C-alpha angles and dihedrals in degrees: 000000000000114000093239090063096051096076121033123186125197149151147182131213094191108132092213107085094215092054092042094055092046093051093043093049091050093053095051098036117131136143119279102003116202098190140003121197121186139177120201141184119257086227090081118094096251092196087066098033094053100061091039090057089050091051096045095047103032112166094012126113103248128177133169149131146218120268150197090236133337136243108218133173087279094050128249115015136163129214095022143116114229136168147115145255128221122203117249089234088069105027137052119176144172130193136199122194124216115203134187093037090173087071095038119154128190088246089062091061092046090051093048090052091051091047092050093050090047092049090053091046090053087059089051091254134127128201110253122169089218093068107006134073132177127225128201122201112184139173103265091210094057095084089211103105094112096051093043091052091048091052095054098049091122090061091053089056088060101040136009111257137206138148148140142263110244117239143203105213092276092297085124092207102109144317130216137225120205121218138131088027097300144084113248128198123207088022145118134204128213116199129182114202123193108194134187094221137076114267142176132202106223142165141186137189131184099214135090128187119265128206091255103108135184132179125224102234099171128023147143104222094189091058092036088233125144116200100177138027117189088352093301131104103286101233092044093050093045090051091047092053090051092047091236135125110261092236090063093065105121137151088268091057092046090052092049096045110032124163127239137211127201114235122174093343094309129098117235126190120246107195124204115234101190146344117229138210091253087059093250124134127223117209134203088233133045113270122192132203114269094030115138111225127193128205107247125240115215126228121201104290098207096047089046091051093045091052090048094055091045089055090051091052092048093054101033109018122238106340118242088199137000115196101208132198106192122182114242089232090064089057092048091050091052090050092053092052091043091235099112092106090057092050088048090058091052092049092048093047090055097047096247119175116180146094147258106266142199088229141343132238120216118173103309096339130098106211140186134211090014136121110226121180150173106226112201120195131205108316117247118251113281092239 
């Protein structure tokens, strides 16, 4: 099979779910599909979309999630369904769903890992980091990314892992994961993918830590809520450091001025999700008391992204597909600087399919305001 037919990317922006699934299925159609991955807007009527997806892809392994914006073959889009198919000749996969995340226990992650390994073994496959990667799709409103990642550490020893936290267009009411022919709330999905193509697990961020520090003096890590920074109400102190009125704190401000924490010698972004009437701040990652946060300094997003894709090409060659998990705050920052269309062109030129997330998973870390990706090169010959 020619390499160009192994991976097919497609999308539809039709608002009607029946039309959208039909158009999407036509764009990714190919004989003997091994896996379909899709990302869709929460604006679709999922009660109609769900059975239509089952009907269109009967008998095929299909996984997906809702988003806060999609990355299609033309770049950033909203209100769409986008995704890709990989031929069975080049891809074997197995998935295990985890439900009731609000009651998640470490043992649930251990069990899911064992089930995933067993499911691959039943197909006569073993997890090998040379040709297998793992992907985690998880409800971005669950607040459980860190504990889920900690519970599946054995899986990450067998295959590199990354993924994204599903979104709901910043409604912050609930996101959905699609597996076993249905959309699931308060859920996560672990998928192991053995692929007959070179791949790399990569990430980029356009922030560095500044010298402006603040200490978390009161917090509830389980709820990802910070009540005090430097002994003052968190939202008030954050606004003071920015030199802004507290009432102007919006998602656009949070995306422009995130905070960072130093872990293992590297700075990682900790994005703010919302400011509340009690002057507390909710984050997209767990934040504990005593943590020293730094105000982030932004580098040029477009140049950073361009250098990132150039690095991918130098190590892998031109990518046939990049599965991208792009923090929603990156999209908001691009909108504010009116450069989103330029970033779209870069994403399209590098065959990115993905979505705007509520957080990104990279190895054992849950990250914010980062672009994490699986870059897949030209598939090997079928024979």
